[in-house]
mmCIF file of C-alpha atoms in Angstrom:
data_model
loop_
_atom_site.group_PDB
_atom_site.id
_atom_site.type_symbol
_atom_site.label_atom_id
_atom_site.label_comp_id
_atom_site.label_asym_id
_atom_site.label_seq_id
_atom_site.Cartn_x
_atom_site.Cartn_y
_atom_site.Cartn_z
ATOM 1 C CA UNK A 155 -0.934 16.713 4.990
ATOM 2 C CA UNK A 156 -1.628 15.275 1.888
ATOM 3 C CA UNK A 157 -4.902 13.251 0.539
ATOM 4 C CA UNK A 158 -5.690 11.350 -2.790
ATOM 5 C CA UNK A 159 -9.099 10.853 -4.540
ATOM 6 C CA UNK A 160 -9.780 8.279 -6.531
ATOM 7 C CA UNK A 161 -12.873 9.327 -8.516
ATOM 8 C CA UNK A 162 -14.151 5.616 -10.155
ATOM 9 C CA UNK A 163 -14.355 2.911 -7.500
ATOM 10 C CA UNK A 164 -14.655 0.709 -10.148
ATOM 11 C CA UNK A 165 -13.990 0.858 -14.111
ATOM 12 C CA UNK A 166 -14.953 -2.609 -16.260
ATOM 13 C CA UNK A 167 -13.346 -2.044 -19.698
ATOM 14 C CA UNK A 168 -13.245 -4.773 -22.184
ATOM 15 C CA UNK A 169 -10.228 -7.194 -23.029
ATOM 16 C CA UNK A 170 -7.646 -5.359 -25.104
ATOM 17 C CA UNK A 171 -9.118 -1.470 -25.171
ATOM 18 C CA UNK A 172 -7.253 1.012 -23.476
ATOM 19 C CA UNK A 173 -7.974 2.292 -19.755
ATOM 20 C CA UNK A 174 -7.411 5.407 -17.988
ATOM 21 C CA UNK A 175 -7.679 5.022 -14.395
ATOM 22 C CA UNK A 176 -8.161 8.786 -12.391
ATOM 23 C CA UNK A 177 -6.109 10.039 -9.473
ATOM 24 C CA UNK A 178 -6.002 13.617 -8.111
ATOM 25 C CA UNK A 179 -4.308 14.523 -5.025
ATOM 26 C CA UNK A 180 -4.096 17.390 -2.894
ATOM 27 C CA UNK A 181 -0.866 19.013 -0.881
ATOM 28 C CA UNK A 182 0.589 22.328 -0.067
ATOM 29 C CA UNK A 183 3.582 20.801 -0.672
ATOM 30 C CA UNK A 184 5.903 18.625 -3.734
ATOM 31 C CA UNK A 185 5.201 15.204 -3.694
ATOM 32 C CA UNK A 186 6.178 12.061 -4.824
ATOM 33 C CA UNK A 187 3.186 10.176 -6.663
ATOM 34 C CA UNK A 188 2.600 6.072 -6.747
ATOM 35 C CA UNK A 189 0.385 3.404 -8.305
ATOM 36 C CA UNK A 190 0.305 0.510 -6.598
ATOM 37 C CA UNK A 191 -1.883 -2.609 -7.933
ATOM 38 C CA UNK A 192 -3.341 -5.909 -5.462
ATOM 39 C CA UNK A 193 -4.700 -9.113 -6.844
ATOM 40 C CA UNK A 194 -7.054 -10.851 -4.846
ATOM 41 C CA UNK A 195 -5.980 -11.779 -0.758
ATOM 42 C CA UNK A 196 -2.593 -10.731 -1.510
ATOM 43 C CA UNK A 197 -0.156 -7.569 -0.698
ATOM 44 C CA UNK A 198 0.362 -4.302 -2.911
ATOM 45 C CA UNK A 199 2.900 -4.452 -5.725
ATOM 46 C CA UNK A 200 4.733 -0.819 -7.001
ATOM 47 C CA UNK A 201 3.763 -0.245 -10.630
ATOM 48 C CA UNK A 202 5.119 2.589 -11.191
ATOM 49 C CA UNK A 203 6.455 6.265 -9.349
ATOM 50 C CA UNK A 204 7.233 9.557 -9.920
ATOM 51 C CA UNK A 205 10.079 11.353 -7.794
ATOM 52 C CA UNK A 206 11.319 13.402 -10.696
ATOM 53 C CA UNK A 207 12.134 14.818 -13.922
ATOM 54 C CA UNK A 208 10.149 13.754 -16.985
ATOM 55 C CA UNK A 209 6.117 13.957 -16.003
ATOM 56 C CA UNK A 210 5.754 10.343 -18.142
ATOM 57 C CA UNK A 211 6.346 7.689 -16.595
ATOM 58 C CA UNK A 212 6.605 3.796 -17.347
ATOM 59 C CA UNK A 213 5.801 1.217 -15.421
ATOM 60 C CA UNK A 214 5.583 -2.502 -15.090
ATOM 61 C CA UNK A 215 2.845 -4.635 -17.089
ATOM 62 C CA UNK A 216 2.698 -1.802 -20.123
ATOM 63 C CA UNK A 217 1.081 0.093 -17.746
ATOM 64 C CA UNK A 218 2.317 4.378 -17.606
ATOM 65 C CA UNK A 219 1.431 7.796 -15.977
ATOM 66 C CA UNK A 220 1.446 11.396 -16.137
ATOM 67 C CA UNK A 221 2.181 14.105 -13.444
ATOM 68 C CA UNK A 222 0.216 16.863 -14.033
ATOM 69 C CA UNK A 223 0.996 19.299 -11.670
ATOM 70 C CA UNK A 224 -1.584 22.419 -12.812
ATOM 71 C CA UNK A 225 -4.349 19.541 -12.230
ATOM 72 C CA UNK A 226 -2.994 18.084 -9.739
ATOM 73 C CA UNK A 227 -3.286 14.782 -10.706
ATOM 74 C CA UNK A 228 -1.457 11.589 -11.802
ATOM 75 C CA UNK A 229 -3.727 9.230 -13.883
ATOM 76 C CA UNK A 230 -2.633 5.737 -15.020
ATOM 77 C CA UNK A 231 -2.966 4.437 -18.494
ATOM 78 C CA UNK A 232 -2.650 1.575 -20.404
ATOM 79 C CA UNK A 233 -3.403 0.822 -24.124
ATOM 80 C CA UNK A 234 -4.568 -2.442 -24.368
ATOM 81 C CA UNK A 235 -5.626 -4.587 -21.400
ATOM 82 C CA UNK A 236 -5.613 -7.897 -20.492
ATOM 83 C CA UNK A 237 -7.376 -10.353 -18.702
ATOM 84 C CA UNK A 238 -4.604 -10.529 -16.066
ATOM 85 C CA UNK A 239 -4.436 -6.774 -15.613
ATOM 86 C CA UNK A 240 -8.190 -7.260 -13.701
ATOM 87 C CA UNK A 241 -7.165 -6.219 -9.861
ATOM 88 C CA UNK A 242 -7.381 -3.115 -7.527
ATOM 89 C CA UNK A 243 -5.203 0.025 -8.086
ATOM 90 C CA UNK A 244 -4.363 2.100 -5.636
ATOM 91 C CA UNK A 245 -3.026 5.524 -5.854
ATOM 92 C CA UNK A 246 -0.603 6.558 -3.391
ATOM 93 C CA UNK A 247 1.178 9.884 -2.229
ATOM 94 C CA UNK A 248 3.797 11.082 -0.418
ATOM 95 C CA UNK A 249 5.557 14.113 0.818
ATOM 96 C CA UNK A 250 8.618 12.176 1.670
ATOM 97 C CA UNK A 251 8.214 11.675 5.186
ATOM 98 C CA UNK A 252 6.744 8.497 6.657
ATOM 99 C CA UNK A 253 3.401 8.505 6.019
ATOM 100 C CA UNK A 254 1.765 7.129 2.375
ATOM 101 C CA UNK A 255 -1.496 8.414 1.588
ATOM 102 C CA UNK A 256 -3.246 6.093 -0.262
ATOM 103 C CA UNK A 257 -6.667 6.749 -2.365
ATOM 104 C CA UNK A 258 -9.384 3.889 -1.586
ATOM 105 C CA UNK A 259 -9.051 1.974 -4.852
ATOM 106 C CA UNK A 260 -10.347 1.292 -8.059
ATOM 107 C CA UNK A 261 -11.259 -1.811 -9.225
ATOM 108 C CA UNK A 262 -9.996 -2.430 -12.344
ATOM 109 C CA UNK A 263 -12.629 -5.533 -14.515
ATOM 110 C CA UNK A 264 -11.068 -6.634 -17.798
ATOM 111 C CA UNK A 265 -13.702 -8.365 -19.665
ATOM 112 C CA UNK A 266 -13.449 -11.239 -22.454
ATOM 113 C CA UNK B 283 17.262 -8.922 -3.908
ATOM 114 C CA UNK B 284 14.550 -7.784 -0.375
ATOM 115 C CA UNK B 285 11.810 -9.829 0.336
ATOM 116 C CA UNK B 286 9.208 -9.344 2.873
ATOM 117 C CA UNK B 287 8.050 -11.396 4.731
ATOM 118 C CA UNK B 288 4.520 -12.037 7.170
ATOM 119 C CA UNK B 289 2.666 -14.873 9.075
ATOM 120 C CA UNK B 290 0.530 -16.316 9.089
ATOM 121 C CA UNK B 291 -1.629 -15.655 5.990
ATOM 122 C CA UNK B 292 -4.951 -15.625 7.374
ATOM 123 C CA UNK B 293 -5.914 -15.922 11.083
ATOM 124 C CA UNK B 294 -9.556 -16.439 12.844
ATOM 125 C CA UNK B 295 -9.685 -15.162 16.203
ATOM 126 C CA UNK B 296 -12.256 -14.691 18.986
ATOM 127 C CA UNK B 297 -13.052 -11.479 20.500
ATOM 128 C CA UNK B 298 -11.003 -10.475 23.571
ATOM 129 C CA UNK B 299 -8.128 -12.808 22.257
ATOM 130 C CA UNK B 300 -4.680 -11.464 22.123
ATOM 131 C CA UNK B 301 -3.211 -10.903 18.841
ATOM 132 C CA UNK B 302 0.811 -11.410 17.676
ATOM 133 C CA UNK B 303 1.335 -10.237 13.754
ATOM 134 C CA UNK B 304 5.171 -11.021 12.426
ATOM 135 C CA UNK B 305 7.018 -9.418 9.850
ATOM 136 C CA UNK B 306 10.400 -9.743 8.608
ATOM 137 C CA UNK B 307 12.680 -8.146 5.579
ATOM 138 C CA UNK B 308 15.607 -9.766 4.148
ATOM 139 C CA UNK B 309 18.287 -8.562 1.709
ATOM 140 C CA UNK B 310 18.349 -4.984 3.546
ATOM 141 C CA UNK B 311 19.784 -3.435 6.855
ATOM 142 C CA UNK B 312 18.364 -0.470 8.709
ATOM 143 C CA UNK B 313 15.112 0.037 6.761
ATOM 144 C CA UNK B 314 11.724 1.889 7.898
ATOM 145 C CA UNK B 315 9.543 -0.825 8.845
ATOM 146 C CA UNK B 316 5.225 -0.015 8.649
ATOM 147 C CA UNK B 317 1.974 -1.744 9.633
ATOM 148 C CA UNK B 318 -1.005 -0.672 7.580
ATOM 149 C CA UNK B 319 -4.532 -1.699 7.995
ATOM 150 C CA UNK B 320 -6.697 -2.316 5.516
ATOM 151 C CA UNK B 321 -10.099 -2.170 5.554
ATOM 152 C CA UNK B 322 -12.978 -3.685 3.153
ATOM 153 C CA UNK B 323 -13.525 -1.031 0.991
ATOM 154 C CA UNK B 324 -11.292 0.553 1.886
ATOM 155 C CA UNK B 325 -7.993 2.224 1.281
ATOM 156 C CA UNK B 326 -5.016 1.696 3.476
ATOM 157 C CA UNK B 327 -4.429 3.224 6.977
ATOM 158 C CA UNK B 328 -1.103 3.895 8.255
ATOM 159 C CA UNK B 329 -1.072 2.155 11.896
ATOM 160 C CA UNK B 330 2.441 2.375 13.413
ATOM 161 C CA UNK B 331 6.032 3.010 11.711
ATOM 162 C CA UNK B 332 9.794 2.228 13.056
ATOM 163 C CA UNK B 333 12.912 4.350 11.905
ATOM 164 C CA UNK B 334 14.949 1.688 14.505
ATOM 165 C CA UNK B 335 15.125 -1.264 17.144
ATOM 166 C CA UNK B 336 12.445 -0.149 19.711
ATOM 167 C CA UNK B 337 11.674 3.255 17.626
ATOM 168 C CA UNK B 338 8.183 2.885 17.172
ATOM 169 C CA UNK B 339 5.436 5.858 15.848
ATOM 170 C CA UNK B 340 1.574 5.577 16.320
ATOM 171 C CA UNK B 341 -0.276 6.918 13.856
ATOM 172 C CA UNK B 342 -3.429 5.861 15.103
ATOM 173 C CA UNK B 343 -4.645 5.364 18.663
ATOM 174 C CA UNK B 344 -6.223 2.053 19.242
ATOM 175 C CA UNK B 345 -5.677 -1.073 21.061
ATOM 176 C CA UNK B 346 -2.735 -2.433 19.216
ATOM 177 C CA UNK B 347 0.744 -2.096 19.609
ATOM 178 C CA UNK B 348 3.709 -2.839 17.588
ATOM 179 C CA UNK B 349 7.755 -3.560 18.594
ATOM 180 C CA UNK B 350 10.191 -3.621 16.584
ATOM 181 C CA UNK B 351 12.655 -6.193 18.705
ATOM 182 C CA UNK B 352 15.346 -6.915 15.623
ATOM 183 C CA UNK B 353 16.339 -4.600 13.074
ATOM 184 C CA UNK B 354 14.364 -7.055 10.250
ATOM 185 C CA UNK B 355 11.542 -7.719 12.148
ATOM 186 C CA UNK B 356 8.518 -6.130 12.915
ATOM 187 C CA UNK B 357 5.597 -7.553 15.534
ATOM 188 C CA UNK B 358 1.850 -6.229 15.568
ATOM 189 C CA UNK B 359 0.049 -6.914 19.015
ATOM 190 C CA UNK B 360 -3.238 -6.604 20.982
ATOM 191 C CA UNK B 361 -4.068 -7.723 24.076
ATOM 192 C CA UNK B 362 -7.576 -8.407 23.629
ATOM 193 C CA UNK B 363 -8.679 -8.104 19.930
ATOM 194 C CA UNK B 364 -12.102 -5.918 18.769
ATOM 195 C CA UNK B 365 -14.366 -6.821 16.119
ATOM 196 C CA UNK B 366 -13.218 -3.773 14.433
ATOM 197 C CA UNK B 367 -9.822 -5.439 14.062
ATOM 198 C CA UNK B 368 -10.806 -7.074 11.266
ATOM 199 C CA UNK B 369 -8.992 -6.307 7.936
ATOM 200 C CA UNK B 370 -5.914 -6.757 6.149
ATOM 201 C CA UNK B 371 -2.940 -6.141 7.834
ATOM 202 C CA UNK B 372 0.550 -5.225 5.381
ATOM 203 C CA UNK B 373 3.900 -4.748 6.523
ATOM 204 C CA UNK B 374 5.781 -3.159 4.333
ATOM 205 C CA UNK B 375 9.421 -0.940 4.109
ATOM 206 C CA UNK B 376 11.587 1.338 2.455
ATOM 207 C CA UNK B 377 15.532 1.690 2.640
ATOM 208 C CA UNK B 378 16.171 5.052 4.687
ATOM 209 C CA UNK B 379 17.057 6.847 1.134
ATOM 210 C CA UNK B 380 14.372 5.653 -0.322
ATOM 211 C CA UNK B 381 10.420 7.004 -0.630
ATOM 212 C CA UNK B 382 8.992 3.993 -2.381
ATOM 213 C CA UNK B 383 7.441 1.832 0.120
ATOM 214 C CA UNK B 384 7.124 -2.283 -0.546
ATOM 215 C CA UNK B 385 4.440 -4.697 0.830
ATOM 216 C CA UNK B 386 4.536 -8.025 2.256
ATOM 217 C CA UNK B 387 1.786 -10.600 1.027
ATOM 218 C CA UNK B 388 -0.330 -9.584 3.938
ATOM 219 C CA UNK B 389 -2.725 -10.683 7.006
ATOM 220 C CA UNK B 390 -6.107 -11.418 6.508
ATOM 221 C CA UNK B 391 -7.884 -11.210 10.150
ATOM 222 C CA UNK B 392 -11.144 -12.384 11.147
ATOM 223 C CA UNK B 393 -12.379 -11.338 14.496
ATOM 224 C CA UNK B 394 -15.466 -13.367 15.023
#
């Protein structure tokens, strides 16, 4: 099986500095690697993934990633946030079978 | 394009009151339907998955239940509801080729 940690339950950064949100997972197995973000009372939205080939990789609302496999990990990035980037992230993986594991969160506070 | 669809958007129930989730996809035939559970504070918990009409997977023992009666839609049940059914329930699916998985706007459920 596979499991995700998500060390920073929640990470305030101010409006327009860049963020690095953390996600290591573990699996004796390849995997496939998501970010998922929620806004308030509402369902998960797929920012970005990683299935293959280049380790970088862009996502929606400026946001990217990195697979690094030696650290096992997959941390999200973006340069310069905005006030509409405040939400929950979620890390997710996957070996490709049904299941998703999913880290429990971090909560992502852009402030003015 | 696929949407997803649930109802209702939030939902206040008594304990020991039967419960009836729905979910339905559009734009896409033959895709893996999920329920996940979401707890606050939480990350997300697989509940039950569908690879077909009437092919349902548990994940997690408990006392719902989930049928899959059309090949779109997807129904979460109890017959008598816990307080620990609280949470946020998601749908969500995936075409069969696919390993990125996509949420519906959710369930909030109170169990009071």
């Amino acid at each position: 099986a596979q499991s995700v940690t998500q060390l920073d339950s929640q990470v305030p950064v101010f409006e327009e500095a860049p963020v690095e949100l953390r996600c290591n997972y573990s699996s004796s197995v390849s995997v496939y690697l998501f970010w998922y973000v929620q806004y308030p009372n509402q369902g998960l939205q797929l920012l970005l993934k990683y299935l293959s080939g280049s380790t970088l990789v862009k996502g929606i609302n400026g946001f990217e990633a990195e697979f690094n496999k030696s650290q096992t990990s997959f941390h999200l990035r973006k340069p310069s946030v905005h006030i509409s980037d405040t939400a929950e992230y979620f890390c997710a993986v996957t070996s490709g079978a049904n299941n998703l594991f999913f880290g429990t969160g971090t909560r992502l506070t852009v402030i003015p | 394009s696929q949407t997803i669809h649930q109802w209702p958007a939030t939902l206040v129930q008594p304990v020991g009151s039967p419960l009836s989730l729905e979910c339905t996809v559009e734009g896409t035939s033959n895709p893996n339907l999920y329920w996940y559970r979401q707890a606050a504070g939480r990350g997300l918990q697989l509940l039950f998955y569908s690879v077909g009409i009437g092919q349902i997977s548990s994940e997690v023992p408990q006392n719902l239940s989930a049928s899959r009666p059309q090949d779109r839609q997807f129904i979460l049940s109890s017959k008598k509801l816990l307080l620990s059914d609280s949470g946020f329930y998601l749908c969500a699916w995936n075409p069969r080729e696919g390993t990125a998985k996509y949420f519906g706007p959710g369930t909030r459920l109170t169990v009071t």
